[in-house]
Amino acid sequence: MPATLQRLPAIPTATKSAGASAEVRTLIDVLIAEQKQLQTPIARYSDYHDREPDLAPHYRTLIPLSKPGDGEQYAFEVSLDRCTGCKACVSACHSLNGLDDEEAWRDTGVIRGGRDTPGWQQTITTACHHCADPGCMNGCPVGAYEKDADTGIVRHLDDQCIGCSYCILKCPFDVPKYSKKRGIVRKCDMCHQRLAEGEAPACVQACPTEAIRIVKVARSMEQGAEGKRKAPSFLPGAPDPSITLPTTRYVGRDIPESAVSGDRESLVPQHAHWPLVLMLALTQAGVGLLAGAQGHEVLTILATLIFFAGMGASVLHLGHPLKAWRFFLGLRTSWLSREILAFSLFAPIPPLLAALPYLPEFPFKALIASAASYSVIPLGLIAIFTSVMIYHDTHRTSWRFPLTAARFFGNAASFGALAFLIARPSPLATLIFTAVVIGKMIPELRIIRLSDDRNADWTPDIHTARLQRGPLGTVMDGRFQIALIAIALSLVNPWLSLPLLLVSELLERQLFFQSVYAPKMPGNFGPARAAH
């Protein structure tokens, strides 16, 4: 209770004497007078700015005055008890860095207390965490990221970027942002040019409550139990910090361990990534058809066309495809680089097998045909394995290895079984095709059934199931119904099953991307915006 109210005597009643009126101060009068004296953080900041026009010395108290020493780096420190969610930091970052209208390198969100403390909530401001082991840098196939040896700042090299967006998938905090205007990814660089001149970053300088500052922290990677990396204390309700070891420090207020992101349960489908949908479904279908063709000339030609249609679609996902030749720069750490290499090694085989029957006889023709035929399965499996690892390596629960492998290898196996049925029709071949297609759908159905229990605690798998039963229900129904029709038509004419199976697998791959739970920093209570 304010001190002015504590000193108030009992509220008198208004009295009037004859010929004069006495003004009596009521409790409401006191409260109104007190409100006139209160100032918001913005107003106090404005008054201070008016009194001290040159604020450079003040801002230098919010950044270190010396460079990090050995084993140290710069990091953001956020005082939770000072953050009001005013978004001044977001606006300043956007203005200073000249970002596009829909582009933001700093965001604000909300975490709430969860079941244990349902009335608790806290606003959060977040940008790049300049991790000790950056996922974005490790995943980039062309070396478009670097971690500064002196400051530890993780910088994105715009002129090297090919716009593949794999760093967006690799970052568990949804930090890199795709710029459609430029066809590349960009992100926060802690205003490193300003820091080099002793000036505070835009977000630090703009915060009226001084909730953001730059500090020096250790960047060592400690080992925990069972050899796992031990991450520093981070933010309850945020993604697992052990994945990349973020350096941002959140201080100033105790957070309940049950705290969760305010938008965790928003059922908003993710970006469909249509070029990747086509690339994955068609290349795997082409590998399967080629493996099961058994020398069938028409099937071999069709498999070649489908495979290269998928390869062509993959180029559409790149903002700067002409720079993709530098993929070898990321072979040591990036599964995307390894996928490009694996499919490049496989690519000559389909056209070679399709062309050999029509070429005149020449020495070693039979040997070349035999070597190419025997290479289809091992090289095809290796290429598909690299695709599996690309998504497993993002640490998204719905893309974990068993589920992703079942989808990707199951796709190739389904088309391989169908090709075998077309090339060697028999009741046994029909039974194998039916078993493979149904077997591939079983893991998908097991995930969908999780949505039936409305009282179950939230998990990423339940989130995926609710997306597929809710906003993506039409796509899910179409995927299974068309697959069953393809099985039925295989009893009549297996050629009729081919286009239907292809459509079904394209819908399955759409669900793969759109129904995944994508980890990110806490957002608002409203619907989250799907990332590129």
Short mmCIF file of C-alpha atoms in Angstrom, two decimals:
data_model
loop_
_atom_site.label_atom_id
_atom_site.label_comp_id
_atom_site.label_asym_id
_atom_site.label_seq_id
_atom_site.Cartn_x
_atom_site.Cartn_y
_atom_site.Cartn_z
CA MET A 1 0.00 0.00 0.00
CA PRO A 2 1.39 3.46 -0.87
CA ALA A 3 2.68 5.52 2.03
CA THR A 4 0.19 8.31 1.29
CA LEU A 5 -2.68 5.93 1.85
CA GLN A 6 -1.17 4.58 5.04
CA ARG A 7 -1.15 8.10 6.51
CA LEU A 8 -4.79 8.78 5.61
CA PRO A 9 -7.20 9.20 8.51
CA ALA A 10 -10.67 7.79 8.26
CA ILE A 11 -12.46 9.18 5.25
CA PRO A 12 -14.58 12.11 6.41
CA THR A 13 -18.02 12.86 5.15
CA ALA A 14 -18.61 16.03 3.20
CA THR A 15 -20.08 18.85 5.28
CA LYS A 16 -21.19 22.32 4.35
CA SER A 17 -21.53 25.31 6.58
CA ALA A 18 -23.97 28.06 5.95
CA GLY A 19 -22.57 30.45 3.36
CA ALA A 20 -19.36 28.39 2.74
CA SER A 21 -18.42 24.97 1.44
CA ALA A 22 -15.52 22.91 2.79
CA GLU A 23 -13.74 20.71 0.23
CA VAL A 24 -13.13 17.27 1.68
CA ARG A 25 -10.35 15.01 0.19
CA THR A 26 -11.69 11.54 -0.36
CA LEU A 27 -9.79 8.31 -1.06
CA ILE A 28 -10.51 8.62 -4.78
CA ASP A 29 -8.92 12.08 -4.79
CA VAL A 30 -5.79 10.69 -3.19
CA LEU A 31 -5.51 7.85 -5.69
CA ILE A 32 -5.96 10.19 -8.66
CA ALA A 33 -3.29 12.54 -7.33
CA GLU A 34 -0.90 9.62 -6.82
CA GLN A 35 -1.41 8.32 -10.36
CA LYS A 36 -0.40 11.72 -11.72
CA GLN A 37 2.99 11.30 -10.06
CA LEU A 38 3.65 7.73 -11.31
CA GLN A 39 5.77 7.26 -14.42
CA THR A 40 6.05 4.33 -16.78
CA PRO A 41 9.55 3.07 -17.64
CA ILE A 42 9.24 4.83 -20.98
CA ALA A 43 8.39 8.14 -19.33
CA ARG A 44 11.30 7.87 -16.88
CA TYR A 45 13.63 7.06 -19.79
CA SER A 46 12.31 10.09 -21.68
CA ASP A 47 12.93 12.39 -18.72
CA TYR A 48 16.45 11.04 -18.31
CA HIS A 49 17.13 11.53 -22.02
CA ASP A 50 15.98 15.15 -21.78
CA ARG A 51 18.26 15.83 -18.81
CA GLU A 52 21.28 14.03 -20.34
CA PRO A 53 21.31 14.45 -24.16
CA ASP A 54 24.69 12.69 -24.51
CA LEU A 55 23.96 9.14 -23.32
CA ALA A 56 27.10 7.47 -24.70
CA PRO A 57 28.69 7.06 -21.24
CA HIS A 58 25.45 5.59 -19.94
CA TYR A 59 25.19 3.01 -22.72
CA ARG A 60 28.79 1.92 -22.18
CA THR A 61 27.77 0.69 -18.74
CA LEU A 62 25.62 -1.90 -20.56
CA ILE A 63 28.51 -3.49 -22.45
CA PRO A 64 31.93 -4.81 -21.39
CA LEU A 65 34.72 -2.26 -21.69
CA SER A 66 37.26 -4.90 -22.73
CA LYS A 67 37.30 -7.78 -25.18
CA PRO A 68 36.69 -11.33 -23.97
CA GLY A 69 39.72 -13.14 -22.60
CA ASP A 70 40.81 -16.72 -23.26
CA GLY A 71 37.85 -19.07 -23.02
CA GLU A 72 35.33 -16.21 -22.93
CA GLN A 73 32.87 -14.69 -25.37
CA TYR A 74 30.21 -12.01 -25.55
CA ALA A 75 26.64 -12.98 -24.65
CA PHE A 76 23.28 -11.35 -24.08
CA GLU A 77 22.05 -11.03 -20.50
CA VAL A 78 18.32 -10.47 -20.01
CA SER A 79 16.87 -9.27 -16.69
CA LEU A 80 13.42 -10.82 -16.59
CA ASP A 81 12.17 -8.57 -13.79
CA ARG A 82 12.92 -5.54 -15.99
CA CYS A 83 11.41 -6.74 -19.29
CA THR A 84 7.96 -5.28 -19.94
CA GLY A 85 7.43 -6.71 -23.42
CA CYS A 86 7.29 -3.22 -24.96
CA LYS A 87 9.13 -4.41 -28.12
CA ALA A 88 11.37 -1.35 -28.26
CA CYS A 89 14.25 -3.77 -28.81
CA VAL A 90 12.44 -5.39 -31.73
CA SER A 91 11.75 -2.03 -33.36
CA ALA A 92 15.32 -0.77 -32.89
CA CYS A 93 16.84 -3.95 -34.30
CA HIS A 94 14.52 -3.79 -37.30
CA SER A 95 15.27 -0.13 -37.98
CA LEU A 96 19.05 -0.19 -37.50
CA ASN A 97 19.61 -3.33 -39.59
CA GLY A 98 17.23 -2.32 -42.37
CA LEU A 99 15.20 -5.52 -42.19
CA ASP A 100 12.34 -6.43 -44.52
CA ASP A 101 8.76 -5.80 -43.38
CA GLU A 102 8.17 -9.40 -42.25
CA GLU A 103 11.72 -9.99 -41.04
CA ALA A 104 12.71 -9.85 -37.36
CA TRP A 105 16.01 -10.77 -35.71
CA ARG A 106 14.72 -10.17 -32.18
CA ASP A 107 11.36 -11.36 -30.90
CA THR A 108 9.29 -11.11 -27.76
CA GLY A 109 7.10 -13.83 -26.33
CA VAL A 110 5.50 -15.17 -23.18
CA ILE A 111 6.11 -18.12 -20.89
CA ARG A 112 3.43 -19.25 -18.45
CA GLY A 113 3.62 -21.25 -15.27
CA GLY A 114 2.05 -24.47 -16.51
CA ARG A 115 0.05 -26.81 -14.31
CA ASP A 116 1.94 -26.11 -11.09
CA THR A 117 1.57 -22.31 -11.21
CA PRO A 118 -1.18 -21.55 -13.77
CA GLY A 119 -1.40 -17.83 -12.91
CA TRP A 120 2.30 -17.12 -13.46
CA GLN A 121 3.61 -15.57 -16.66
CA GLN A 122 6.65 -13.66 -17.90
CA THR A 123 7.49 -11.75 -21.05
CA ILE A 124 10.64 -12.87 -22.84
CA THR A 125 12.87 -11.04 -25.31
CA THR A 126 15.14 -13.21 -27.39
CA ALA A 127 17.56 -13.05 -30.31
CA CYS A 128 20.44 -15.23 -31.47
CA HIS A 129 22.09 -16.99 -28.53
CA HIS A 130 25.53 -17.17 -30.21
CA CYS A 131 25.86 -20.74 -29.05
CA ALA A 132 29.09 -22.43 -28.04
CA ASP A 133 28.34 -25.19 -30.58
CA PRO A 134 26.10 -23.51 -33.19
CA GLY A 135 23.73 -25.85 -35.01
CA CYS A 136 23.32 -23.34 -37.83
CA MET A 137 27.06 -23.30 -38.51
CA ASN A 138 27.42 -27.09 -38.27
CA GLY A 139 24.52 -27.69 -40.64
CA CYS A 140 25.40 -25.16 -43.33
CA PRO A 141 26.57 -26.98 -46.48
CA VAL A 142 28.54 -24.05 -47.90
CA GLY A 143 30.29 -22.51 -44.87
CA ALA A 144 28.09 -19.40 -44.71
CA TYR A 145 28.53 -19.11 -40.93
CA GLU A 146 31.52 -18.33 -38.76
CA LYS A 147 32.06 -18.04 -35.02
CA ASP A 148 34.44 -15.18 -34.31
CA ALA A 149 37.52 -16.44 -32.52
CA ASP A 150 37.85 -13.30 -30.37
CA THR A 151 34.25 -12.43 -29.47
CA GLY A 152 32.39 -15.74 -29.95
CA ILE A 153 29.74 -13.96 -32.03
CA VAL A 154 28.15 -16.27 -34.61
CA ARG A 155 27.96 -14.35 -37.88
CA HIS A 156 26.13 -15.22 -41.08
CA LEU A 157 28.05 -14.51 -44.28
CA ASP A 158 25.35 -13.26 -46.62
CA ASP A 159 27.47 -13.43 -49.76
CA GLN A 160 28.17 -17.15 -49.21
CA CYS A 161 24.56 -18.23 -48.53
CA ILE A 162 22.69 -20.35 -51.09
CA GLY A 163 19.31 -19.96 -49.34
CA CYS A 164 18.77 -23.67 -48.58
CA SER A 165 17.27 -22.81 -45.15
CA TYR A 166 18.79 -25.90 -43.53
CA CYS A 167 20.22 -23.70 -40.77
CA ILE A 168 16.63 -22.76 -39.84
CA LEU A 169 15.84 -26.43 -39.30
CA LYS A 170 19.10 -27.02 -37.43
CA CYS A 171 18.63 -24.15 -34.98
CA PRO A 172 16.38 -25.31 -32.10
CA PHE A 173 15.57 -21.69 -31.25
CA ASP A 174 14.20 -20.56 -34.65
CA VAL A 175 16.80 -17.81 -34.91
CA PRO A 176 17.84 -17.60 -38.62
CA LYS A 177 15.19 -15.95 -40.79
CA TYR A 178 14.69 -16.42 -44.52
CA SER A 179 14.57 -13.24 -46.60
CA LYS A 180 12.37 -13.83 -49.64
CA LYS A 181 13.51 -10.54 -51.13
CA ARG A 182 17.16 -11.64 -51.17
CA GLY A 183 16.80 -15.41 -51.39
CA ILE A 184 19.11 -15.93 -48.41
CA VAL A 185 18.96 -16.47 -44.66
CA ARG A 186 19.99 -13.70 -42.24
CA LYS A 187 20.21 -13.37 -38.48
CA CYS A 188 21.34 -11.31 -35.50
CA ASP A 189 25.09 -10.62 -35.31
CA MET A 190 24.98 -8.76 -31.96
CA CYS A 191 25.68 -5.53 -33.87
CA HIS A 192 29.33 -6.53 -33.86
CA GLN A 193 30.38 -3.37 -35.71
CA ARG A 194 28.95 -1.23 -32.91
CA LEU A 195 30.56 -3.35 -30.21
CA ALA A 196 33.92 -3.00 -31.94
CA GLU A 197 33.59 0.79 -31.55
CA GLY A 198 32.48 0.62 -27.92
CA GLU A 199 28.80 1.22 -28.70
CA ALA A 200 25.89 -0.84 -27.44
CA PRO A 201 23.86 -3.00 -29.88
CA ALA A 202 20.57 -1.55 -31.07
CA CYS A 203 18.40 -3.68 -28.78
CA VAL A 204 20.53 -2.87 -25.72
CA GLN A 205 20.48 0.85 -26.44
CA ALA A 206 16.74 0.96 -27.12
CA CYS A 207 15.51 -0.89 -24.03
CA PRO A 208 14.02 1.76 -21.70
CA THR A 209 14.33 -0.46 -18.62
CA GLU A 210 17.88 -1.68 -19.33
CA ALA A 211 16.63 -5.27 -19.43
CA ILE A 212 19.24 -6.27 -22.04
CA ARG A 213 22.99 -5.95 -21.71
CA ILE A 214 26.14 -7.57 -23.09
CA VAL A 215 28.30 -9.61 -20.72
CA LYS A 216 31.32 -11.89 -20.98
CA VAL A 217 30.75 -15.59 -20.30
CA ALA A 218 32.81 -18.77 -20.46
CA ARG A 219 32.38 -20.75 -23.66
CA SER A 220 33.72 -24.09 -22.44
CA MET A 221 31.72 -27.26 -23.09
CA GLU A 222 31.41 -29.21 -19.84
CA GLN A 223 30.77 -32.94 -19.91
CA GLY A 224 27.93 -34.28 -17.79
CA ALA A 225 26.88 -37.77 -16.85
CA GLU A 226 27.27 -40.56 -19.42
CA GLY A 227 29.45 -38.33 -21.59
CA LYS A 228 26.59 -35.96 -22.44
CA ARG A 229 27.35 -32.28 -22.78
CA LYS A 230 26.31 -30.24 -19.77
CA ALA A 231 24.60 -27.04 -20.83
CA PRO A 232 24.52 -23.97 -18.58
CA SER A 233 21.26 -23.11 -16.88
CA PHE A 234 18.98 -21.64 -19.49
CA LEU A 235 15.27 -20.86 -19.64
CA PRO A 236 12.51 -23.28 -18.58
CA GLY A 237 9.96 -23.53 -21.36
CA ALA A 238 12.64 -23.11 -24.05
CA PRO A 239 14.15 -25.87 -26.23
CA ASP A 240 16.80 -28.20 -24.84
CA PRO A 241 19.99 -26.12 -24.40
CA SER A 242 22.28 -29.17 -24.57
CA ILE A 243 21.78 -29.32 -28.35
CA THR A 244 23.78 -26.19 -29.17
CA LEU A 245 24.86 -24.75 -25.76
CA PRO A 246 23.33 -21.24 -25.96
CA THR A 247 25.17 -18.47 -24.11
CA THR A 248 22.30 -16.06 -23.36
CA ARG A 249 21.73 -15.60 -19.62
CA TYR A 250 18.23 -15.02 -18.20
CA VAL A 251 18.45 -13.54 -14.69
CA GLY A 252 16.45 -11.50 -12.19
CA ARG A 253 13.46 -13.73 -11.53
CA ASP A 254 12.91 -17.33 -10.48
CA ILE A 255 11.00 -19.32 -13.10
CA PRO A 256 8.82 -22.33 -12.21
CA GLU A 257 10.24 -25.58 -13.53
CA SER A 258 6.82 -26.34 -15.02
CA ALA A 259 6.90 -23.16 -17.14
CA VAL A 260 6.00 -23.60 -20.80
CA SER A 261 5.90 -21.42 -23.88
CA GLY A 262 2.72 -19.39 -24.21
CA ASP A 263 2.12 -20.61 -27.76
CA ARG A 264 3.20 -24.22 -27.29
CA GLU A 265 -0.24 -25.67 -28.02
CA SER A 266 -1.13 -23.45 -30.98
CA LEU A 267 -2.14 -25.79 -33.80
CA VAL A 268 -0.58 -23.96 -36.73
CA PRO A 269 0.86 -26.06 -39.59
CA GLN A 270 4.50 -25.45 -40.42
CA HIS A 271 5.84 -24.43 -43.83
CA ALA A 272 5.14 -27.13 -46.44
CA HIS A 273 8.52 -26.82 -48.22
CA TRP A 274 6.97 -28.01 -51.48
CA PRO A 275 10.27 -28.33 -53.41
CA LEU A 276 11.50 -30.66 -50.66
CA VAL A 277 8.22 -32.57 -50.66
CA LEU A 278 8.67 -33.22 -54.37
CA MET A 279 12.39 -33.90 -54.10
CA LEU A 280 12.13 -36.47 -51.29
CA ALA A 281 9.05 -38.29 -52.56
CA LEU A 282 10.16 -38.44 -56.20
CA THR A 283 13.83 -39.35 -55.69
CA GLN A 284 12.89 -42.15 -53.28
CA ALA A 285 10.19 -43.36 -55.65
CA GLY A 286 12.72 -43.34 -58.51
CA VAL A 287 15.24 -45.37 -56.49
CA GLY A 288 12.55 -47.89 -55.58
CA LEU A 289 11.22 -48.26 -59.12
CA LEU A 290 14.73 -48.68 -60.49
CA ALA A 291 15.58 -51.33 -57.90
CA GLY A 292 12.43 -53.31 -58.64
CA ALA A 293 12.36 -52.90 -62.41
CA GLN A 294 14.33 -56.13 -63.00
CA GLY A 295 15.51 -54.89 -66.42
CA HIS A 296 12.01 -53.78 -67.47
CA GLU A 297 12.80 -51.07 -70.04
CA VAL A 298 9.66 -48.96 -69.64
CA LEU A 299 9.92 -49.02 -65.85
CA THR A 300 13.59 -48.08 -66.02
CA ILE A 301 12.87 -45.07 -68.22
CA LEU A 302 9.94 -44.06 -65.98
CA ALA A 303 12.09 -44.43 -62.86
CA THR A 304 14.75 -42.21 -64.45
CA LEU A 305 12.23 -39.50 -65.30
CA ILE A 306 10.69 -39.55 -61.81
CA PHE A 307 14.09 -39.48 -60.12
CA PHE A 308 15.33 -36.50 -62.10
CA ALA A 309 12.03 -34.67 -61.62
CA GLY A 310 12.77 -34.90 -57.90
CA MET A 311 16.34 -33.74 -58.40
CA GLY A 312 15.11 -30.76 -60.41
CA ALA A 313 12.57 -29.85 -57.73
CA SER A 314 15.32 -29.71 -55.12
CA VAL A 315 16.92 -26.78 -56.94
CA LEU A 316 13.73 -24.76 -56.50
CA HIS A 317 14.31 -24.76 -52.74
CA LEU A 318 17.53 -22.78 -53.12
CA GLY A 319 17.55 -19.01 -53.21
CA HIS A 320 20.90 -19.04 -55.08
CA PRO A 321 21.24 -22.43 -56.79
CA LEU A 322 24.28 -21.37 -58.84
CA LYS A 323 26.32 -21.28 -55.63
CA ALA A 324 25.44 -24.85 -54.66
CA TRP A 325 28.61 -26.24 -56.26
CA ARG A 326 30.41 -25.29 -53.03
CA PHE A 327 28.56 -28.01 -51.08
CA PHE A 328 31.86 -29.82 -50.43
CA LEU A 329 32.78 -27.12 -47.89
CA GLY A 330 30.36 -28.64 -45.39
CA LEU A 331 31.11 -32.33 -45.86
CA ARG A 332 32.77 -32.58 -42.44
CA THR A 333 29.72 -31.46 -40.43
CA SER A 334 26.66 -31.07 -42.69
CA TRP A 335 24.38 -33.96 -43.64
CA LEU A 336 22.98 -31.77 -46.41
CA SER A 337 26.42 -31.68 -48.04
CA ARG A 338 26.62 -35.45 -47.71
CA GLU A 339 23.17 -35.86 -49.27
CA ILE A 340 24.19 -33.75 -52.27
CA LEU A 341 27.31 -35.90 -52.69
CA ALA A 342 25.40 -39.19 -52.33
CA PHE A 343 22.74 -38.27 -54.87
CA SER A 344 25.39 -36.91 -57.23
CA LEU A 345 27.10 -40.32 -57.17
CA PHE A 346 23.78 -42.10 -57.76
CA ALA A 347 22.53 -39.75 -60.50
CA PRO A 348 24.49 -41.25 -63.47
CA ILE A 349 23.07 -44.74 -62.88
CA PRO A 350 19.40 -44.27 -63.92
CA PRO A 351 20.09 -42.67 -67.33
CA LEU A 352 22.86 -45.20 -67.96
CA LEU A 353 20.53 -48.15 -67.33
CA ALA A 354 17.80 -46.51 -69.41
CA ALA A 355 20.13 -45.86 -72.36
CA LEU A 356 22.16 -49.09 -72.47
CA PRO A 357 19.49 -51.27 -74.18
CA TYR A 358 19.34 -48.79 -77.06
CA LEU A 359 23.08 -48.41 -77.57
CA PRO A 360 25.00 -50.51 -80.12
CA GLU A 361 27.25 -53.25 -78.81
CA PHE A 362 30.65 -52.16 -77.56
CA PRO A 363 33.36 -53.70 -75.40
CA PHE A 364 32.45 -54.18 -71.74
CA LYS A 365 28.80 -53.20 -72.34
CA ALA A 366 27.54 -56.21 -70.42
CA LEU A 367 30.00 -55.55 -67.60
CA ILE A 368 28.94 -51.90 -67.34
CA ALA A 369 25.26 -52.88 -67.34
CA SER A 370 25.88 -55.45 -64.61
CA ALA A 371 27.90 -53.02 -62.46
CA ALA A 372 25.26 -50.30 -62.82
CA SER A 373 22.45 -52.72 -61.92
CA TYR A 374 24.23 -53.97 -58.83
CA SER A 375 25.01 -50.39 -57.75
CA VAL A 376 21.38 -49.27 -57.66
CA ILE A 377 20.45 -50.71 -54.27
CA PRO A 378 23.60 -49.89 -52.22
CA LEU A 379 24.06 -46.38 -53.61
CA GLY A 380 20.31 -45.72 -53.47
CA LEU A 381 20.13 -46.81 -49.83
CA ILE A 382 23.11 -44.63 -48.94
CA ALA A 383 21.51 -41.62 -50.61
CA ILE A 384 18.21 -42.17 -48.79
CA PHE A 385 20.08 -42.67 -45.51
CA THR A 386 21.66 -39.22 -45.86
CA SER A 387 18.17 -37.78 -46.38
CA VAL A 388 17.01 -39.47 -43.17
CA MET A 389 19.96 -38.06 -41.25
CA ILE A 390 19.31 -34.52 -42.48
CA TYR A 391 16.02 -34.44 -40.59
CA HIS A 392 17.02 -36.63 -37.67
CA ASP A 393 19.92 -34.25 -37.03
CA THR A 394 17.52 -31.34 -36.46
CA HIS A 395 16.48 -32.91 -33.10
CA ARG A 396 12.80 -32.51 -33.90
CA THR A 397 10.93 -35.28 -32.12
CA SER A 398 8.63 -36.11 -35.02
CA TRP A 399 11.67 -36.48 -37.28
CA ARG A 400 13.58 -38.91 -35.04
CA PHE A 401 15.45 -41.65 -36.84
CA PRO A 402 12.99 -44.59 -36.51
CA LEU A 403 10.01 -42.60 -37.79
CA THR A 404 11.87 -40.80 -40.57
CA ALA A 405 13.63 -43.99 -41.71
CA ALA A 406 10.28 -45.81 -41.83
CA ARG A 407 8.85 -43.06 -44.04
CA PHE A 408 11.80 -42.62 -46.41
CA PHE A 409 12.92 -46.24 -46.82
CA GLY A 410 9.25 -47.31 -46.79
CA ASN A 411 8.57 -44.99 -49.72
CA ALA A 412 11.36 -46.58 -51.77
CA ALA A 413 10.26 -50.08 -50.72
CA SER A 414 6.64 -49.40 -51.74
CA PHE A 415 7.63 -48.37 -55.26
CA GLY A 416 10.17 -51.19 -55.44
CA ALA A 417 7.42 -53.70 -54.59
CA LEU A 418 5.08 -52.10 -57.14
CA ALA A 419 7.77 -52.23 -59.85
CA PHE A 420 8.39 -55.89 -59.05
CA LEU A 421 4.64 -56.54 -59.33
CA ILE A 422 4.50 -54.78 -62.73
CA ALA A 423 7.61 -56.56 -64.04
CA ARG A 424 6.77 -60.01 -62.55
CA PRO A 425 3.02 -60.14 -61.82
CA SER A 426 2.01 -62.89 -59.43
CA PRO A 427 -0.17 -63.37 -56.32
CA LEU A 428 2.97 -63.34 -54.19
CA ALA A 429 4.12 -60.01 -55.71
CA THR A 430 0.66 -58.54 -55.03
CA LEU A 431 0.81 -59.73 -51.43
CA ILE A 432 4.29 -58.22 -50.96
CA PHE A 433 3.16 -54.88 -52.39
CA THR A 434 0.10 -54.80 -50.12
CA ALA A 435 2.13 -55.71 -47.04
CA VAL A 436 4.79 -53.07 -47.71
CA VAL A 437 2.29 -50.23 -48.27
CA ILE A 438 0.23 -51.11 -45.21
CA GLY A 439 3.36 -51.67 -43.13
CA LYS A 440 4.60 -48.20 -44.02
CA MET A 441 1.33 -46.65 -42.80
CA ILE A 442 1.37 -48.36 -39.37
CA PRO A 443 3.85 -45.94 -37.66
CA GLU A 444 1.87 -43.01 -39.04
CA LEU A 445 -1.39 -44.41 -37.65
CA ARG A 446 0.19 -45.03 -34.25
CA ILE A 447 1.11 -41.34 -34.01
CA ILE A 448 -2.37 -40.22 -35.06
CA ARG A 449 -4.02 -42.33 -32.36
CA LEU A 450 -2.28 -40.26 -29.68
CA SER A 451 -4.78 -37.46 -30.27
CA ASP A 452 -7.62 -39.62 -28.92
CA ASP A 453 -6.59 -39.06 -25.28
CA ARG A 454 -7.64 -35.47 -24.58
CA ASN A 455 -6.39 -35.60 -20.98
CA ALA A 456 -2.85 -36.71 -21.83
CA ASP A 457 0.03 -34.37 -21.01
CA TRP A 458 1.34 -32.43 -23.99
CA THR A 459 4.16 -34.00 -25.99
CA PRO A 460 5.56 -33.19 -29.47
CA ASP A 461 4.00 -36.42 -30.80
CA ILE A 462 0.59 -35.46 -29.43
CA HIS A 463 0.99 -32.02 -30.99
CA THR A 464 1.73 -33.68 -34.35
CA ALA A 465 -1.28 -35.98 -33.97
CA ARG A 466 -3.61 -33.09 -33.17
CA LEU A 467 -2.37 -31.15 -36.18
CA GLN A 468 -3.04 -34.12 -38.43
CA ARG A 469 -6.49 -34.68 -36.98
CA GLY A 470 -7.30 -30.97 -36.97
CA PRO A 471 -6.02 -28.39 -39.50
CA LEU A 472 -4.43 -31.09 -41.68
CA GLY A 473 -7.28 -33.59 -41.39
CA THR A 474 -8.21 -33.42 -45.08
CA VAL A 475 -4.63 -34.09 -46.16
CA MET A 476 -4.34 -37.00 -43.73
CA ASP A 477 -7.60 -38.59 -44.88
CA GLY A 478 -6.59 -38.23 -48.53
CA ARG A 479 -3.21 -39.80 -47.89
CA PHE A 480 -4.64 -43.03 -46.41
CA GLN A 481 -7.67 -43.31 -48.68
CA ILE A 482 -5.65 -42.93 -51.88
CA ALA A 483 -3.10 -45.48 -50.63
CA LEU A 484 -5.87 -48.02 -49.99
CA ILE A 485 -7.33 -47.38 -53.45
CA ALA A 486 -3.86 -47.98 -54.95
CA ILE A 487 -3.72 -51.35 -53.16
CA ALA A 488 -7.18 -52.28 -54.47
CA LEU A 489 -6.29 -51.31 -58.05
CA SER A 490 -3.13 -53.43 -57.92
CA LEU A 491 -5.44 -56.45 -58.02
CA VAL A 492 -6.82 -55.25 -61.36
CA ASN A 493 -3.90 -53.49 -63.08
CA PRO A 494 -0.78 -52.49 -61.14
CA TRP A 495 -0.02 -49.73 -63.64
CA LEU A 496 -3.12 -47.93 -62.34
CA SER A 497 -1.69 -48.04 -58.82
CA LEU A 498 1.45 -46.12 -59.77
CA PRO A 499 0.02 -42.55 -60.06
CA LEU A 500 -2.21 -43.05 -57.00
CA LEU A 501 0.66 -44.33 -54.90
CA LEU A 502 2.72 -41.33 -56.01
CA VAL A 503 -0.04 -38.90 -54.96
CA SER A 504 -0.42 -40.68 -51.63
CA GLU A 505 3.30 -40.43 -50.89
CA LEU A 506 3.34 -36.74 -51.83
CA LEU A 507 0.55 -36.13 -49.30
CA GLU A 508 2.46 -38.15 -46.70
CA ARG A 509 5.52 -35.98 -47.28
CA GLN A 510 3.40 -32.85 -46.95
CA LEU A 511 2.25 -34.10 -43.55
CA PHE A 512 5.87 -34.87 -42.67
CA PHE A 513 6.77 -31.19 -42.98
CA GLN A 514 3.57 -29.44 -41.94
CA SER A 515 2.70 -31.49 -38.85
CA VAL A 516 6.14 -31.49 -37.23
CA TYR A 517 6.48 -29.74 -33.88
CA ALA A 518 9.24 -27.19 -34.52
CA PRO A 519 11.06 -26.14 -31.32
CA LYS A 520 11.58 -22.41 -30.90
CA MET A 521 11.83 -19.72 -28.28
CA PRO A 522 8.57 -18.83 -26.47
CA GLY A 523 6.03 -16.86 -28.45
CA ASN A 524 2.75 -15.15 -27.69
CA PHE A 525 -0.54 -16.74 -26.72
CA GLY A 526 -1.96 -16.18 -30.20
CA PRO A 527 -1.35 -18.46 -33.19
CA ALA A 528 2.29 -18.82 -34.12
CA ARG A 529 3.43 -17.91 -37.60
CA ALA A 530 4.76 -20.84 -39.58
CA ALA A 531 8.42 -20.51 -40.40
CA HIS A 532 9.83 -20.65 -43.90
#
